XYZ file of C-alpha atoms in Angstrom:
506
model
C 54.015 161.420 115.254
C 57.631 160.672 114.648
C 58.818 157.184 113.854
C 62.147 155.364 114.049
C 63.460 157.401 111.109
C 63.921 160.236 113.580
C 66.516 158.199 115.503
C 70.139 157.953 114.477
C 73.081 156.348 116.263
C 76.398 158.131 116.404
C 79.191 156.142 118.007
C 77.602 154.842 121.229
C 74.885 157.493 121.691
C 71.502 158.006 120.067
C 70.451 161.295 118.429
C 67.136 162.747 117.309
C 67.409 163.304 113.564
C 64.326 165.370 112.650
C 63.733 166.404 109.009
C 62.912 170.074 108.374
C 59.817 170.641 106.170
C 60.761 171.692 102.643
C 59.033 175.070 102.915
C 61.305 175.996 105.846
C 64.644 174.502 104.756
C 65.855 177.650 103.046
C 64.669 179.877 105.894
C 66.355 177.717 108.565
C 69.406 176.907 106.464
C 69.268 173.180 107.168
C 67.335 170.100 106.130
C 67.582 168.259 109.472
C 67.652 169.134 113.163
C 70.030 166.847 115.061
C 70.036 166.727 118.867
C 71.708 164.311 121.287
C 69.364 162.126 123.359
C 72.176 161.445 125.858
C 71.624 157.708 126.159
C 72.950 154.456 124.740
C 69.696 152.612 125.409
C 67.443 152.409 122.351
C 64.283 152.063 124.443
C 65.091 155.235 126.369
C 65.986 157.038 123.149
C 62.632 156.094 121.634
C 60.904 157.783 124.544
C 63.098 160.886 124.754
C 62.756 161.698 121.087
C 59.156 162.867 121.499
C 60.015 166.002 123.453
C 62.639 166.905 120.836
C 60.184 166.264 118.015
C 57.598 168.492 119.689
C 60.188 171.205 120.247
C 61.204 171.023 116.606
C 57.633 171.307 115.384
C 57.090 174.251 117.718
C 60.098 175.871 116.027
C 58.590 175.189 112.614
C 55.298 176.761 113.728
C 57.075 179.876 114.984
C 58.874 180.357 111.705
C 55.658 179.948 109.757
C 54.026 182.535 112.044
C 50.672 182.319 113.785
C 48.862 185.305 112.308
C 46.032 183.112 111.126
C 45.551 181.418 114.498
C 42.031 181.865 115.867
C 41.311 182.670 119.538
C 39.848 179.165 119.923
C 43.021 177.564 118.551
C 45.183 179.708 120.857
C 43.109 178.645 123.857
C 43.397 175.026 122.800
C 47.193 175.266 122.594
C 47.366 177.111 125.916
C 45.262 174.543 127.761
C 47.370 171.727 126.380
C 50.485 173.558 127.601
C 48.822 174.018 131.010
C 48.014 170.315 131.351
C 51.416 169.187 130.075
C 53.219 171.500 132.512
C 51.308 169.959 135.420
C 52.086 166.415 134.258
C 55.777 167.155 133.814
C 55.946 168.912 137.189
C 54.425 165.876 138.893
C 56.631 163.389 137.053
C 59.702 165.464 137.850
C 58.747 166.041 141.492
C 59.056 169.830 141.081
C 59.244 171.569 144.478
C 58.594 175.241 145.362
C 62.154 176.300 144.637
C 61.934 174.758 141.184
C 58.510 176.348 140.652
C 59.885 179.817 141.401
C 62.778 179.287 138.995
C 60.436 178.037 136.261
C 58.065 180.994 136.657
C 61.012 183.388 136.503
C 62.277 181.893 133.248
C 58.826 182.069 131.646
C 58.375 185.651 132.852
C 61.667 186.623 131.215
C 60.469 185.134 127.920
C 57.274 187.166 128.078
C 59.147 190.359 129.016
C 61.481 189.970 126.021
C 58.478 190.651 123.794
C 59.604 188.123 121.188
C 56.751 185.673 121.666
C 53.815 185.681 119.291
C 50.237 185.687 120.528
C 49.912 181.900 120.824
C 53.337 181.443 122.443
C 52.566 184.125 125.020
C 49.280 182.422 125.864
C 51.154 179.128 126.313
C 53.695 180.817 128.592
C 50.937 182.340 130.757
C 49.260 178.928 130.883
C 52.464 177.309 132.152
C 52.922 180.045 134.764
C 49.341 179.461 135.914
C 50.021 175.743 136.116
C 52.994 176.443 138.379
C 50.845 178.589 140.665
C 48.403 175.700 140.815
C 51.230 173.276 141.539
C 52.397 175.470 144.432
C 48.867 175.615 145.864
C 48.570 171.817 145.638
C 51.865 171.326 147.466
C 50.508 173.535 150.236
C 47.215 171.657 150.341
C 45.253 174.642 149.024
C 42.520 174.629 146.348
C 43.231 176.316 143.021
C 40.926 177.473 140.241
C 42.515 178.247 136.848
C 41.189 181.244 134.853
C 38.602 180.657 132.110
C 41.039 181.782 129.377
C 44.759 182.354 128.824
C 44.922 184.263 125.538
C 44.862 188.083 125.148
C 41.611 187.798 123.172
C 39.909 185.869 125.935
C 36.467 187.492 125.512
C 34.417 186.906 122.391
C 33.254 190.364 121.215
C 29.959 188.992 119.896
C 28.828 186.642 122.683
C 30.745 188.542 125.399
C 31.694 185.184 126.860
C 35.121 183.668 127.480
C 36.617 182.071 124.392
C 36.512 178.289 124.808
C 38.978 175.720 123.621
C 38.703 174.626 120.043
C 36.544 171.523 119.820
C 37.250 168.764 117.355
C 34.724 166.324 115.966
C 33.510 164.105 118.746
C 35.893 165.753 121.235
C 38.449 162.865 121.099
C 38.837 160.964 124.340
C 42.356 160.838 125.861
C 43.579 157.362 126.689
C 43.811 157.998 130.451
C 40.222 159.223 130.647
C 38.961 156.220 128.687
C 40.905 153.839 130.946
C 39.613 155.524 134.096
C 35.989 155.492 132.930
C 36.312 151.833 131.928
C 37.554 150.868 135.404
C 34.861 152.943 137.116
C 32.182 151.146 135.115
C 33.594 147.685 135.843
C 33.644 148.433 139.568
C 30.128 149.904 139.759
C 28.468 146.560 140.510
C 30.213 144.830 143.455
C 28.987 141.419 142.287
C 30.620 141.863 138.875
C 33.633 143.955 139.913
C 37.229 143.023 139.212
C 39.394 142.092 142.182
C 41.553 144.878 143.579
C 44.622 142.916 142.520
C 43.398 142.873 138.920
C 42.543 146.577 139.098
C 46.014 147.357 140.437
C 47.681 145.340 137.672
C 45.547 147.070 135.040
C 46.316 150.522 136.415
C 50.044 149.774 136.283
C 49.807 148.887 132.577
C 47.630 151.950 131.923
C 50.245 154.217 133.527
C 52.981 152.755 131.315
C 51.016 153.261 128.129
C 49.732 156.716 129.094
C 53.348 157.785 129.530
C 54.410 156.104 126.286
C 51.704 157.666 124.102
C 51.773 160.979 126.013
C 48.103 160.441 126.798
C 47.092 160.793 123.174
C 43.418 160.602 122.148
C 42.284 157.080 121.301
C 41.744 158.086 117.672
C 45.431 159.058 117.296
C 46.896 155.814 118.656
C 48.070 153.559 115.826
C 48.808 149.864 115.565
C 52.460 150.711 114.982
C 52.565 152.661 118.243
C 50.849 149.820 120.103
C 53.380 147.347 118.757
C 56.281 149.660 119.580
C 55.004 150.005 123.152
C 55.005 146.241 123.634
C 58.507 145.984 122.173
C 59.709 148.775 124.457
C 58.370 147.344 127.716
C 59.482 143.841 126.698
C 62.988 144.798 127.836
C 61.884 145.446 131.436
C 62.925 143.119 134.231
C 59.922 140.984 135.197
C 60.110 142.368 138.764
C 59.940 146.017 137.669
C 56.660 146.617 139.504
C 57.678 145.396 142.961
C 59.192 148.652 144.185
C 56.809 150.817 146.270
C 58.095 153.814 144.279
C 56.954 152.399 140.942
C 53.844 154.604 140.810
C 56.010 157.709 141.163
C 58.313 156.828 138.279
C 57.875 157.632 134.610
C 58.307 154.997 131.924
C 61.627 156.587 131.050
C 62.799 156.202 134.653
C 61.640 152.581 134.734
C 63.499 151.829 131.508
C 66.639 153.400 132.960
C 66.326 151.310 136.133
C 64.958 148.018 134.823
C 65.289 148.155 131.014
C 67.706 146.214 128.863
C 67.165 143.001 130.818
C 68.623 139.995 128.935
C 65.375 138.034 129.272
C 62.798 140.739 129.916
C 59.079 140.161 130.151
C 57.633 136.878 128.962
C 55.332 136.759 125.964
C 52.605 135.659 128.345
C 52.991 138.915 130.296
C 53.120 141.006 127.111
C 49.955 139.310 125.887
C 48.277 140.235 129.166
C 49.347 143.861 128.660
C 47.952 143.839 125.118
C 44.696 142.295 126.313
C 44.257 144.801 129.157
C 44.892 147.767 126.854
C 42.750 146.340 124.095
C 39.792 146.074 126.463
C 39.831 149.877 126.907
C 39.420 150.385 123.155
C 36.695 147.728 122.982
C 34.833 149.409 125.852
C 35.126 152.853 124.243
C 33.797 151.517 120.942
C 30.789 149.863 122.637
C 29.987 153.141 124.388
C 30.189 155.139 121.153
C 33.293 156.996 122.321
C 35.675 155.632 119.695
C 35.002 154.743 116.068
C 38.508 153.728 115.068
C 40.238 150.357 115.134
C 41.570 148.633 118.204
C 45.358 149.022 117.827
C 46.043 146.153 120.250
C 43.895 143.646 118.418
C 46.072 140.901 116.953
C 49.163 142.096 118.845
C 49.513 138.908 120.885
C 52.785 137.020 120.687
C 53.401 133.302 120.631
C 53.041 132.060 124.183
C 54.850 129.225 125.884
C 53.075 125.892 126.064
C 51.189 125.246 129.294
C 53.612 122.551 130.397
C 56.368 125.167 130.384
C 54.498 127.709 132.491
C 52.088 125.797 134.752
C 52.775 124.639 138.291
C 54.509 121.280 138.743
C 53.529 118.665 141.337
C 55.884 117.922 144.206
C 57.866 114.724 143.836
C 57.036 112.071 146.437
C 60.306 112.845 148.232
C 59.520 116.577 148.257
C 55.974 115.961 149.436
C 57.232 113.697 152.222
C 59.672 116.421 153.337
C 56.915 119.023 153.309
C 54.370 116.994 155.262
C 56.836 115.669 157.814
C 58.169 119.184 158.484
C 54.746 120.794 158.917
C 52.910 118.770 161.550
C 49.469 120.156 162.453
C 48.918 121.094 166.102
C 45.582 120.272 167.734
C 46.073 122.645 170.677
C 48.692 125.292 169.774
C 49.826 127.687 172.491
C 48.886 130.538 170.162
C 47.174 130.646 166.798
C 49.603 132.023 164.191
C 50.220 131.969 160.461
C 52.539 129.003 161.008
C 49.971 126.912 162.908
C 47.391 127.638 160.198
C 49.891 126.861 157.432
C 50.628 123.373 158.774
C 46.944 122.447 158.672
C 46.537 124.133 155.275
C 49.329 122.068 153.712
C 47.867 118.790 154.955
C 44.352 119.741 153.899
C 45.661 120.839 150.482
C 47.511 117.549 150.035
C 44.449 115.456 150.914
C 41.661 117.491 149.329
C 43.102 119.528 146.437
C 41.499 122.689 147.823
C 43.029 126.048 146.895
C 44.882 127.934 149.608
C 42.383 130.800 149.748
C 39.514 128.298 149.981
C 41.209 126.691 152.987
C 42.096 129.981 154.671
C 38.504 131.255 154.268
C 36.982 128.336 156.189
C 34.986 128.983 159.353
C 34.431 126.417 162.080
C 30.856 126.069 160.812
C 32.180 125.155 157.330
C 33.422 121.776 158.637
C 30.133 119.915 158.820
C 28.642 116.434 158.919
C 25.851 115.140 156.738
C 24.773 111.597 155.869
C 27.491 110.327 158.164
C 30.233 112.177 156.251
C 32.335 115.069 157.545
C 33.056 117.565 154.789
C 34.421 121.028 154.006
C 31.660 123.334 152.777
C 33.543 125.495 150.267
C 31.557 128.686 149.672
C 34.342 131.230 149.046
C 35.634 129.867 145.749
C 37.388 131.287 142.708
C 34.672 130.105 140.285
C 31.079 128.898 140.378
C 32.321 125.336 139.931
C 34.552 125.874 142.944
C 31.546 126.116 145.261
C 31.388 122.505 146.411
C 31.482 120.021 149.297
C 34.750 118.158 149.818
C 34.707 115.207 152.240
C 37.375 115.234 154.958
C 40.033 112.602 154.219
C 40.621 109.934 156.863
C 44.244 111.122 157.197
C 42.951 114.506 158.394
C 40.531 112.838 160.791
C 43.408 110.791 162.221
C 45.347 114.048 162.662
C 42.473 115.151 164.965
C 41.123 117.946 162.777
C 37.737 117.592 164.466
C 39.289 117.996 167.925
C 41.111 121.090 166.675
C 37.831 122.419 165.289
C 36.097 121.850 168.622
C 38.818 123.700 170.530
C 38.591 126.756 168.234
C 34.872 126.906 168.962
C 33.449 129.407 166.494
C 34.394 131.960 163.897
C 37.385 131.505 161.627
C 38.908 128.043 161.664
C 42.281 129.831 161.662
C 42.149 132.635 164.287
C 45.780 133.564 163.670
C 45.213 134.726 160.080
C 44.801 138.384 159.180
C 43.638 139.736 155.806
C 46.238 141.293 153.554
C 47.010 142.393 150.015
C 44.896 144.540 147.686
C 41.885 142.222 148.029
C 42.266 141.676 151.778
C 42.530 137.909 151.405
C 43.204 135.675 154.403
C 45.637 133.690 152.264
C 47.903 136.699 151.614
C 50.412 136.198 154.444
C 50.051 132.403 154.358
C 51.171 132.361 150.730
C 54.282 134.355 151.536
C 55.038 132.208 154.572
C 54.646 128.986 152.560
C 57.170 130.240 150.001
C 59.738 130.979 152.723
C 59.157 127.614 154.422
C 59.347 125.697 151.139
C 62.628 127.330 150.179
C 63.971 126.775 153.692
C 63.355 123.052 153.226
C 65.409 123.091 150.046
C 62.384 122.705 147.748
C 63.572 125.311 145.268
C 62.730 123.823 141.889
C 61.064 126.230 139.456
C 57.265 126.228 139.216
C 56.609 124.917 142.716
C 53.967 126.605 144.861
C 51.095 125.740 147.183
C 49.036 125.196 144.040
C 51.374 122.280 143.232
C 49.471 120.262 145.848
C 46.425 120.371 143.563
C 48.585 118.776 140.881
C 49.552 116.057 143.368
C 45.908 115.384 144.187
C 44.990 115.313 140.507
C 47.820 112.882 139.840
C 46.789 110.654 142.735
C 43.187 110.501 141.520
C 44.298 109.745 137.982
C 46.621 106.980 139.222
C 43.651 105.488 141.102
C 41.688 105.472 137.819
C 39.100 107.963 139.109
C 36.954 109.207 136.186
C 37.555 112.848 135.316
C 33.852 113.642 135.788
C 34.275 112.648 139.449
C 37.703 114.191 140.029
C 36.532 117.657 138.935
C 33.862 117.597 141.659
C 36.620 117.347 144.258
C 38.986 119.835 142.607
C 36.276 122.375 141.742
C 36.692 122.443 137.950
C 34.012 122.743 135.310
C 32.713 119.433 133.982
C 34.049 118.816 130.504
C 30.983 117.002 129.212
C 27.802 118.966 128.510
C 25.740 115.938 129.532
C 27.264 115.895 133.018
C 27.400 119.694 133.332
C 23.740 120.257 132.413
C 21.906 117.147 133.577
C 23.910 115.825 136.544
C 23.585 117.220 140.067
C 26.859 115.600 141.084
C 27.776 112.738 143.377
C 26.280 112.407 146.850
C 28.569 112.845 149.854
C 29.146 109.108 150.502
C 30.252 108.647 146.890
C 32.469 111.759 147.077
C 33.994 110.343 150.249
C 35.038 107.243 148.311
C 36.709 109.474 145.709
C 38.619 111.499 148.323
C 39.877 108.356 150.035
C 41.632 107.406 146.812
C 44.064 110.291 147.376
C 47.020 108.200 148.486
C 50.763 108.734 148.255
C 53.316 105.891 148.218
C 55.535 107.680 150.749
C 52.964 109.252 153.095
C 54.648 111.008 156.041
């Protein structure tokens, strides 16, 4: 593969500066091939150079001749041309008019009689790909021929000549990534969330485009590092457009590249981790014997205090609680009526928003004289817990509200949404709009900030951490408590919850 030596800047535009092999310099009359990349953006130039490099090497191959090319090698080249033509047609959104024009141009090349055996096979392969593209656009099935080359039948076996196989039949990146995801999703109990799958697929698409879907064995550490440097210039919101899946990396760099801040190191480290997992998986399955090019590619991340959620100030919390008053008997159950209760419950329990939104009427129960939330739908095993209902919530008539709902979801107005069909999907979005509407626009504020407020309140009340984690749903830090303790009983947990107190309660 080419490297940055093949890029050269002239005035404000970048050029591909490709050295000619020594054995062809006299024949071609030059020692370099220079072609404009028609862009001022270095990231875009780094991507565009590949097609020019491939074109140059194809020129070198033509001048060397292909007399020694075997039928298997011709078929291999033709099939690669077939697959590449389909990819480029999809990325370019080629319609039937464009297909007809493309087929005509290729037909003219064949009719000129100047193509060698391998080039003609590649041209026929591209024409076949266009016929397949047309059939797909019309919703019709298409079956490509077994061979493309003129020597398609082996005269000894009388069978179609197959593609040339290399040792181990190297696995393309996209196939490895797809097989990895399929395996992770096989067991529903161990599957990744659809949100995580979607995020992974987005990163896979970027890298597939960057490396031109190269086999795992051909992907180097330098290329992995260059990929991270290239995407680092993207605006952090590059993936929000519904058209993102239809756009190539080059298009995304044109639209969102060159951002003054770009992606955070934390995001880049997530990209490196996601991609590295594919190589780790392939190695475990005996599909890749090389190194993991993304291993050790992580960048220095920001300290937690610079990236984590912040608690609301007492003034902000007072504004939030006073503006969102829970209704015991709303005229209609909506996202807003559920949100008001959710904010108060979050502020006086530390429960996560999805834990609150997933509650059924039956999950608000009484045992040993204590009303509590039975949290079963939690993010982690430690999150499965019983959280006593704070007296503030009882005074707000939560139990009367519960009785009026009757059965089923405690929040009848909520509908599932998002890739994982979570009941908190629309509530999260609504909370953000409400918070901003109240002027609470500081960075790093979210519903999760209420958990920070609860943690701060418990710490201010001198509640031991081993007790606080049982309310918040965190793992116990001490092995002694984690292994040998069954946790506090409900009456004791009730005492802990009642210590959640704010100086300026609304």
